[in-house]
JSON list of C-alpha atoms in Angstrom, two decimals:
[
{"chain": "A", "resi": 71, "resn": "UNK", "atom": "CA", "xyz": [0.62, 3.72, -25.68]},
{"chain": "A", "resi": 72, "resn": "UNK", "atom": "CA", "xyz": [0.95, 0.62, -23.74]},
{"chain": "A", "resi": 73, "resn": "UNK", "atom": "CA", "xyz": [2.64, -2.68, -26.00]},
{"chain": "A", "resi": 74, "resn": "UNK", "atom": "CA", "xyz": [1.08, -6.18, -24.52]},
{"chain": "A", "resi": 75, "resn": "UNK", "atom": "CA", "xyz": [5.01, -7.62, -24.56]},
{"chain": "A", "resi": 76, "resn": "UNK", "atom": "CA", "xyz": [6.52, -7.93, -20.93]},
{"chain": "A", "resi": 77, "resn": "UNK", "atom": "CA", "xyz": [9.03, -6.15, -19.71]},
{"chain": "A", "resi": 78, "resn": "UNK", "atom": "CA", "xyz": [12.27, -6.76, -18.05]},
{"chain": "A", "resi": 79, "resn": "UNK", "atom": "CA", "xyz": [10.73, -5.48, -15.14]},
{"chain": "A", "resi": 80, "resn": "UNK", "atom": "CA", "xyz": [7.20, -7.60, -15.32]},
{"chain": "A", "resi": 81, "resn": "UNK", "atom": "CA", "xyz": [5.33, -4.40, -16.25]},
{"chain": "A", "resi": 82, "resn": "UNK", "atom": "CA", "xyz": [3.67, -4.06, -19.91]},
{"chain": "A", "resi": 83, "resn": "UNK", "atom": "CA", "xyz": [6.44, -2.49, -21.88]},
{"chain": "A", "resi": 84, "resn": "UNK", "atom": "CA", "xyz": [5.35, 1.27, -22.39]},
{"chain": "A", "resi": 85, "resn": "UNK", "atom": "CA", "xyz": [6.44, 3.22, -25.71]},
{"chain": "A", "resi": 86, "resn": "UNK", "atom": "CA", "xyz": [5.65, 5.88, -27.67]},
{"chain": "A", "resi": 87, "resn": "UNK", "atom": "CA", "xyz": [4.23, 6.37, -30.66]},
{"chain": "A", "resi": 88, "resn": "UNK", "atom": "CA", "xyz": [4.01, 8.78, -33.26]},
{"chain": "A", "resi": 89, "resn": "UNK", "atom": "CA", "xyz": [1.14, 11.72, -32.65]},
{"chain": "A", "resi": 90, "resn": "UNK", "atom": "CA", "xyz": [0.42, 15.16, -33.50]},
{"chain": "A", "resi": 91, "resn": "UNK", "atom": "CA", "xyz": [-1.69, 15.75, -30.83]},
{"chain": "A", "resi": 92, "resn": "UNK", "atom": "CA", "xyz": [0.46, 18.32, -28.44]},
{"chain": "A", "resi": 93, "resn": "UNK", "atom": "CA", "xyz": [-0.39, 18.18, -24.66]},
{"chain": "A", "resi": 94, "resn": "UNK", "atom": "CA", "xyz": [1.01, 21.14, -22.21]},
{"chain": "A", "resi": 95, "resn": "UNK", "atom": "CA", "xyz": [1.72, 19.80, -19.08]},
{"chain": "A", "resi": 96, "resn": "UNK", "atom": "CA", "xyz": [3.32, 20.69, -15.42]},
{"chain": "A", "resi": 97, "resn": "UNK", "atom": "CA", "xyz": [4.25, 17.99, -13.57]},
{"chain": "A", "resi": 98, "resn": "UNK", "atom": "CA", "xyz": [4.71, 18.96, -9.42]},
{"chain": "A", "resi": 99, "resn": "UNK", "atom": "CA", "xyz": [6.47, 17.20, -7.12]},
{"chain": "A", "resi": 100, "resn": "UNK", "atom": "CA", "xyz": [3.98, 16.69, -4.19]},
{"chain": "A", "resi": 101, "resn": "UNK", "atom": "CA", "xyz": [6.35, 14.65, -2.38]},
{"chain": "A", "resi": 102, "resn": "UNK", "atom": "CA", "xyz": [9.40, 14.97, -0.17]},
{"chain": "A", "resi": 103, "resn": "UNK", "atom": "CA", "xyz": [11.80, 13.17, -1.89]},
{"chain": "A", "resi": 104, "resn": "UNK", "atom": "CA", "xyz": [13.56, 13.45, -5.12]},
{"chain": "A", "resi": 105, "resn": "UNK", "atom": "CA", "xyz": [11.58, 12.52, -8.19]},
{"chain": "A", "resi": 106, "resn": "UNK", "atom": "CA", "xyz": [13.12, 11.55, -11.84]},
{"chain": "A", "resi": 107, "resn": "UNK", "atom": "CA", "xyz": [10.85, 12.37, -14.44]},
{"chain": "A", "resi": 108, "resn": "UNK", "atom": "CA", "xyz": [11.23, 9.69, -16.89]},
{"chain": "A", "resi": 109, "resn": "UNK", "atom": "CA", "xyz": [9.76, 9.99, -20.60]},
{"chain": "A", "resi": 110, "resn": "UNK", "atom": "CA", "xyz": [9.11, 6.17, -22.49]},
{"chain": "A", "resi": 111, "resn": "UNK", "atom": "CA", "xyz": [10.91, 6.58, -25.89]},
{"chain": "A", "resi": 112, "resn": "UNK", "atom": "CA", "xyz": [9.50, 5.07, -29.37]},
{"chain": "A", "resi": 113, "resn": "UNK", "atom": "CA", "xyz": [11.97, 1.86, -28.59]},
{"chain": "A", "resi": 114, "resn": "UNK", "atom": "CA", "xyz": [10.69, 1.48, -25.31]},
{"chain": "A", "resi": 115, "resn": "UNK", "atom": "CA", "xyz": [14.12, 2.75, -23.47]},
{"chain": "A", "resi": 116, "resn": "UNK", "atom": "CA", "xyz": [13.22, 5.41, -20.60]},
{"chain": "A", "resi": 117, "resn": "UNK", "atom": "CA", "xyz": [14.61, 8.74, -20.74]},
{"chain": "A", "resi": 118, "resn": "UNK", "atom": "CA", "xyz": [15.15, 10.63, -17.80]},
{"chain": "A", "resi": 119, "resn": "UNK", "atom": "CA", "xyz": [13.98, 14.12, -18.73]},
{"chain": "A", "resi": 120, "resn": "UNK", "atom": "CA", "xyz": [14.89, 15.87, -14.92]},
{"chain": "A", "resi": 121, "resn": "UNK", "atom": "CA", "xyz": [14.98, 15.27, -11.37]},
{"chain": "A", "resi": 122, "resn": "UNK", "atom": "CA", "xyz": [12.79, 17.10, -9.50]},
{"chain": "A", "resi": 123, "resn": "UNK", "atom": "CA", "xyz": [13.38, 18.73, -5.79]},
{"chain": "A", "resi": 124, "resn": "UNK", "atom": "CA", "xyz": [10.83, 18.17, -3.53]},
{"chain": "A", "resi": 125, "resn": "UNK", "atom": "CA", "xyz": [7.64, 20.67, -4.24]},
{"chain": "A", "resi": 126, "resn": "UNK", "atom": "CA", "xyz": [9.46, 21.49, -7.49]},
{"chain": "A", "resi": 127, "resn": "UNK", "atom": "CA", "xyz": [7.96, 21.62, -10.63]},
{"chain": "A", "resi": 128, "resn": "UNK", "atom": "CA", "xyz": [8.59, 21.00, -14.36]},
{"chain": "A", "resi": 129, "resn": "UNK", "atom": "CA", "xyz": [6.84, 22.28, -17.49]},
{"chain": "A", "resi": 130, "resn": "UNK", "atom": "CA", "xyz": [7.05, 20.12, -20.72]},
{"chain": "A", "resi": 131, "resn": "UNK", "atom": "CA", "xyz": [5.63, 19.85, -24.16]},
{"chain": "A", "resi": 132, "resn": "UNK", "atom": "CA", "xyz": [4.96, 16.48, -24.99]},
{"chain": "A", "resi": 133, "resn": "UNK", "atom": "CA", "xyz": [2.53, 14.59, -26.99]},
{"chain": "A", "resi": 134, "resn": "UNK", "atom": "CA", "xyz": [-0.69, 12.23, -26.98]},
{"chain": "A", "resi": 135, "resn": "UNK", "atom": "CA", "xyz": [0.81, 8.84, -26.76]},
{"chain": "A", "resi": 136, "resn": "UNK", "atom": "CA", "xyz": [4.08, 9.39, -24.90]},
{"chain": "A", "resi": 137, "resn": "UNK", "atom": "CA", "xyz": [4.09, 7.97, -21.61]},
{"chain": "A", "resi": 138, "resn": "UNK", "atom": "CA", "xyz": [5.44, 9.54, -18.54]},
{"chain": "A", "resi": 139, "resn": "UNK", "atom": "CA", "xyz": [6.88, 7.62, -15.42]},
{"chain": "A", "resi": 140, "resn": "UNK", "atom": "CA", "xyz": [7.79, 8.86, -12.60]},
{"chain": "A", "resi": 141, "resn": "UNK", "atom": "CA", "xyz": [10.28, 7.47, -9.72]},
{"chain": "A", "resi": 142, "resn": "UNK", "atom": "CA", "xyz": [12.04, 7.97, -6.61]},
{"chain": "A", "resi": 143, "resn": "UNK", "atom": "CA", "xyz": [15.74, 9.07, -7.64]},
{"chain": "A", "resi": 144, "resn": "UNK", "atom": "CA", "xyz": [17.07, 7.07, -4.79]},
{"chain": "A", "resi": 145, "resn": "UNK", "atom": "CA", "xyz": [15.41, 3.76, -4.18]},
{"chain": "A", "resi": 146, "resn": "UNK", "atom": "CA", "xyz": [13.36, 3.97, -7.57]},
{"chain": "A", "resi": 147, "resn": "UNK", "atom": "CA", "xyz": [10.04, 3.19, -6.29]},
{"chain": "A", "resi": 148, "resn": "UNK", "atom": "CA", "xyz": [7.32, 4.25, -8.42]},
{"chain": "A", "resi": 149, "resn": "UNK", "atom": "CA", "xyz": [5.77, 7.20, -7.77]},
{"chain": "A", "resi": 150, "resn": "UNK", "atom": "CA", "xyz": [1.96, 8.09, -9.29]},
{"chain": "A", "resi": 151, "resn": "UNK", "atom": "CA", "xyz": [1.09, 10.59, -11.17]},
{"chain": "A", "resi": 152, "resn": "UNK", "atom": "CA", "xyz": [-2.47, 12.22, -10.93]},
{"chain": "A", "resi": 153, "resn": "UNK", "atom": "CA", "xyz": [-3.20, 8.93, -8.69]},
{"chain": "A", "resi": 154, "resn": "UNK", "atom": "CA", "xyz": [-2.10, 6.62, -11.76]},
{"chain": "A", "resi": 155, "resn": "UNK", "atom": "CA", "xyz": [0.95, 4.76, -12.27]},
{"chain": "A", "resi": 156, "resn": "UNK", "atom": "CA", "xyz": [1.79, 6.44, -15.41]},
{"chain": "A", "resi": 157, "resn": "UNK", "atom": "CA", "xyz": [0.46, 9.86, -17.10]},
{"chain": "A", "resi": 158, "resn": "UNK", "atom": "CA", "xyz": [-0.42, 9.20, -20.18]},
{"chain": "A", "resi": 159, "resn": "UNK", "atom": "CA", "xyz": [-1.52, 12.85, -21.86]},
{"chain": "A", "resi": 160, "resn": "UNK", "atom": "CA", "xyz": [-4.50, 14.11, -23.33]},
{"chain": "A", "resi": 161, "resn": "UNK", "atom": "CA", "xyz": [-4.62, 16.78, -26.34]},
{"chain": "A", "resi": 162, "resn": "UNK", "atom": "CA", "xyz": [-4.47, 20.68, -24.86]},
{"chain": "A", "resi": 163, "resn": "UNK", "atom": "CA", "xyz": [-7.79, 20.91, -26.43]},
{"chain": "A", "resi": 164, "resn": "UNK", "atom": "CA", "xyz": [-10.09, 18.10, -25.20]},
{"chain": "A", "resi": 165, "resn": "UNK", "atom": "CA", "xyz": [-10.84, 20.14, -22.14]},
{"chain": "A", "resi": 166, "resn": "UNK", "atom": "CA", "xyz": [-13.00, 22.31, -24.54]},
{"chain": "A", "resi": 167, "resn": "UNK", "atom": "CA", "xyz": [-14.89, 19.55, -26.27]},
{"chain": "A", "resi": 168, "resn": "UNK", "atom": "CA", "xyz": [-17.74, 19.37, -24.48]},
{"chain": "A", "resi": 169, "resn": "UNK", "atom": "CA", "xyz": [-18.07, 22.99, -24.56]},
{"chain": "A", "resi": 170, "resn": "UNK", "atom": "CA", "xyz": [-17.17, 23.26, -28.51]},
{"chain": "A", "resi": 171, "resn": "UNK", "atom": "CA", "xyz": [-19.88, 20.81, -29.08]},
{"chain": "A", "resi": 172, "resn": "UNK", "atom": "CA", "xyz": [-22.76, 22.54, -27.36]},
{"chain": "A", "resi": 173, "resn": "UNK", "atom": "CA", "xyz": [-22.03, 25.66, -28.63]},
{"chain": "A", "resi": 174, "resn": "UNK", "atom": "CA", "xyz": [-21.13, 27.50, -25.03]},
{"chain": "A", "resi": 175, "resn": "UNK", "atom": "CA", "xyz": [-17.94, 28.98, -26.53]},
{"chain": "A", "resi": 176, "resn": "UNK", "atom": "CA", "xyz": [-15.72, 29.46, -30.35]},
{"chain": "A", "resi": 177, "resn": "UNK", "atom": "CA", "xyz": [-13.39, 27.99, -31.34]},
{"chain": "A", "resi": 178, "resn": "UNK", "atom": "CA", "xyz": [-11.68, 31.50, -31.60]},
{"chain": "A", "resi": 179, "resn": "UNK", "atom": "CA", "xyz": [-12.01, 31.80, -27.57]},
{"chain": "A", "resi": 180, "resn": "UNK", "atom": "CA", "xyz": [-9.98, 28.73, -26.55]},
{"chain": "A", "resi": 181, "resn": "UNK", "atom": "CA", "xyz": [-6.43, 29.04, -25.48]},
{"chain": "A", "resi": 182, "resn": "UNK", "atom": "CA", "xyz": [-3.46, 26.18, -24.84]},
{"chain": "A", "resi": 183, "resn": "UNK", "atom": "CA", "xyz": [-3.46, 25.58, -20.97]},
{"chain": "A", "resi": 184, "resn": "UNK", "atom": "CA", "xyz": [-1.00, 23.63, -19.05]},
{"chain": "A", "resi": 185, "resn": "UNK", "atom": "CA", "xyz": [-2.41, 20.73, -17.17]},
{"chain": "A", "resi": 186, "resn": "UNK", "atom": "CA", "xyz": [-1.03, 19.62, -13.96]},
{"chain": "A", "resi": 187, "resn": "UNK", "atom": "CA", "xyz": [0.28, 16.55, -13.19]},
{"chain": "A", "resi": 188, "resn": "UNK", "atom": "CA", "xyz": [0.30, 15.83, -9.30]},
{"chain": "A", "resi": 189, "resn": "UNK", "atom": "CA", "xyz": [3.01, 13.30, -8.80]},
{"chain": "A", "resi": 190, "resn": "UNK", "atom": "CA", "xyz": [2.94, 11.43, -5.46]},
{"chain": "A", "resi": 191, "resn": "UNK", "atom": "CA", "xyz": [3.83, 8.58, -3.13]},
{"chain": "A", "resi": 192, "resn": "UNK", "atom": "CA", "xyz": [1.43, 5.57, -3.40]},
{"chain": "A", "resi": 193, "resn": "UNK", "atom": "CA", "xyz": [-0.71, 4.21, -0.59]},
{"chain": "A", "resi": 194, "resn": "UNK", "atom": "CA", "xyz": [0.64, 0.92, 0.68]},
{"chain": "A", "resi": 195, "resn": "UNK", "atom": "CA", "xyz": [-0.69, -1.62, 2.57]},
{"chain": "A", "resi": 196, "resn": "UNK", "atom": "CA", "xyz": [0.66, -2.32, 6.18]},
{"chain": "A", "resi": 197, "resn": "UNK", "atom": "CA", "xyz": [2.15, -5.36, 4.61]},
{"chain": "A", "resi": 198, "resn": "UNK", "atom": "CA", "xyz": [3.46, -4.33, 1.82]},
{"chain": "A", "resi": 199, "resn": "UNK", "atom": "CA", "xyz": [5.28, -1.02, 3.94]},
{"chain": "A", "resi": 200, "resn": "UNK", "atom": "CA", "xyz": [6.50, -3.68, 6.38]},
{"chain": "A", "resi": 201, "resn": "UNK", "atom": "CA", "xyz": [8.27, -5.49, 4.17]},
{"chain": "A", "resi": 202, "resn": "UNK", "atom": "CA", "xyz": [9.88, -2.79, 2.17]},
{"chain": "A", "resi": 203, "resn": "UNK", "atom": "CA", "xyz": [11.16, -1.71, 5.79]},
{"chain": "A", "resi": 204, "resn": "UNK", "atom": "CA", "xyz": [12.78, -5.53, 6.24]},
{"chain": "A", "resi": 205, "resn": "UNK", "atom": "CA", "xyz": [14.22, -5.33, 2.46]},
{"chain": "A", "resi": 206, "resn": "UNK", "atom": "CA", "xyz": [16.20, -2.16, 3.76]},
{"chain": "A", "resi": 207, "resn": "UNK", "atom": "CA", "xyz": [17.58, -4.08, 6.82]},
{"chain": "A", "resi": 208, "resn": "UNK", "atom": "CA", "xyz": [18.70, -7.91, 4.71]},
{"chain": "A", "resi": 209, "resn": "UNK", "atom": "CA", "xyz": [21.16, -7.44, 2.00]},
{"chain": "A", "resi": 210, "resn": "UNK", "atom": "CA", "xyz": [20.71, -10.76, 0.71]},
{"chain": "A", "resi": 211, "resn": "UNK", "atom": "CA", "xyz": [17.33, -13.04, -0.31]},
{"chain": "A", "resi": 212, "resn": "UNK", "atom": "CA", "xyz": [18.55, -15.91, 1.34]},
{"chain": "A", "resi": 213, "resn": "UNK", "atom": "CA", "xyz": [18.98, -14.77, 5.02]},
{"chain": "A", "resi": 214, "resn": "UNK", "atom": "CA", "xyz": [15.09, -14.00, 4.84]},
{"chain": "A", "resi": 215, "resn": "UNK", "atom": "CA", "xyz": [14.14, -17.78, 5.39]},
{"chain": "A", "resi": 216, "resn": "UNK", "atom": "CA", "xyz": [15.86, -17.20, 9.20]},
{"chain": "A", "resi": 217, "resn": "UNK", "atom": "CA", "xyz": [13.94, -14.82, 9.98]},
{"chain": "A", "resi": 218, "resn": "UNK", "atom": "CA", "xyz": [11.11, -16.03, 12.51]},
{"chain": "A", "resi": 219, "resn": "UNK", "atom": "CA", "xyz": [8.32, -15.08, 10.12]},
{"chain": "A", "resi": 220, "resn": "UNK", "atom": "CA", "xyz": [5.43, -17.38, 8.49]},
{"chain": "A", "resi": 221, "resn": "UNK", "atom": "CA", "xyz": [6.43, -18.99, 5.68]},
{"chain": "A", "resi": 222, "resn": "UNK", "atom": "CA", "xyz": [4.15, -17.10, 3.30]},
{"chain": "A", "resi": 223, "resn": "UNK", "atom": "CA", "xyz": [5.32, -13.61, 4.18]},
{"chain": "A", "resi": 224, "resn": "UNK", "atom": "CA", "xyz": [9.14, -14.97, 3.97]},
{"chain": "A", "resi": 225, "resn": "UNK", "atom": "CA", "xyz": [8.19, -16.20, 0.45]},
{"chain": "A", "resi": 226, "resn": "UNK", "atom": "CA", "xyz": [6.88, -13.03, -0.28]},
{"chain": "A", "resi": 227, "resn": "UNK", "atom": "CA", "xyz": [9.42, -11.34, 1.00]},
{"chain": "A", "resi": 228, "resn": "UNK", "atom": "CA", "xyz": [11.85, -13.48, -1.23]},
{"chain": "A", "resi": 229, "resn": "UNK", "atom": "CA", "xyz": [9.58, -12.33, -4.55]},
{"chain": "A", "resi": 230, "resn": "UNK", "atom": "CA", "xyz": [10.04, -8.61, -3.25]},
{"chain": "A", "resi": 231, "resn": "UNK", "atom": "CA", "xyz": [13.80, -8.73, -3.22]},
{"chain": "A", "resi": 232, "resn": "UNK", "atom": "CA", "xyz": [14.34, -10.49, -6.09]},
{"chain": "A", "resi": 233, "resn": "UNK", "atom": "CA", "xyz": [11.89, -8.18, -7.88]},
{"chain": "A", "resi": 234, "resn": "UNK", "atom": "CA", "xyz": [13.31, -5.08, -6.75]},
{"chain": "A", "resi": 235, "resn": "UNK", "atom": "CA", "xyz": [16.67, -5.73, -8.23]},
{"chain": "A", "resi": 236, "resn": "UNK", "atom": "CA", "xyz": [15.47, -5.76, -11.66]},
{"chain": "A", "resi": 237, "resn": "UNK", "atom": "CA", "xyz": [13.19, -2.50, -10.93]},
{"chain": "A", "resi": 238, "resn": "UNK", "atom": "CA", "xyz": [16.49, -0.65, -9.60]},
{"chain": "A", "resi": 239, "resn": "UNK", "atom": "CA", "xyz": [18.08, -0.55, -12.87]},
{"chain": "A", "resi": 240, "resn": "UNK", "atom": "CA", "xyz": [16.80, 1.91, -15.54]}
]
């Protein structure tokens, strides 16, 4: 579930909240790089269930309303999950609804399945990947205005590096 209070890292604060509804889930690392699988507690705090190898994968019981992040374990990008930047799960069961409802199968002939969870790298924009690559090469926000750069895409680049100090910490 997804609070409307900010963050410390400008994203809605995520939490979880109390739910019955159980969700069986695999989450696969479809990337090269180590992934931390991070669950959003019911204060907000993020728990780091596992870190993932690349092409490993992880299966969890968890429940409808408990958010699941998912980062880089060395730079801490965020990572998506099923194309979305955060899995939020669905009960075992509502894969059967429409079925249940129309009377193709019983009640009696459904079984819990594990969903998968594709975790991935996000598509950037040829700006956005450009400046990530300066941010790796300037230790410090304030060299970036002597760069020879247009002032927009130094100011931007300021915002980035500011930014991703606060998103580094957990």
């Amino acid at each position: 579930m997804i609070n409307e209070e900010n963050s410390r890292d400008g994203v809605r604060e995520m939490r979880s909240q109390p739910s019955r509804g159980l969700s069986f889930v695999r989450f696969c690392n479809h990337t090269q790089r180590k992934v931390e699988v991070i669950w959003m507690n019911y204060e907000g705090a993020r728990v780091k269930y596992k870190t993932l190898e690349p092409e490993e994968f992880f299966d969890v019981n968890t429940y409808v309303a408990h958010p699941w992040l998912f980062q880089d374990a060395l730079t801490h990008e965020r990572l998506n999950a099923n194309l979305k930047d955060v899995f939020q799960p669905n009960a075992w069961y509502e894969q059967y609804l429409p079925d249940l409802r129309s009377g193709k199968i019983n009640p009696e002939d459904i079984k819990p399945k594990r969903v998968t969870v594709n975790i991935t790298s996000p598509l950037y924009s040829l700006k956005y990947s450009a400046m990530h690559a300066i941010r790796k090469r300037i230790k410090d926000y304030n060299h970036v205005h002597q760069l020879e750069l247009p002032r927009q895409l130094q100011n931007d680049l300021v915002v980035l590096m500011k930014s991703s100090r606060i998103k580094n910490t957990i």
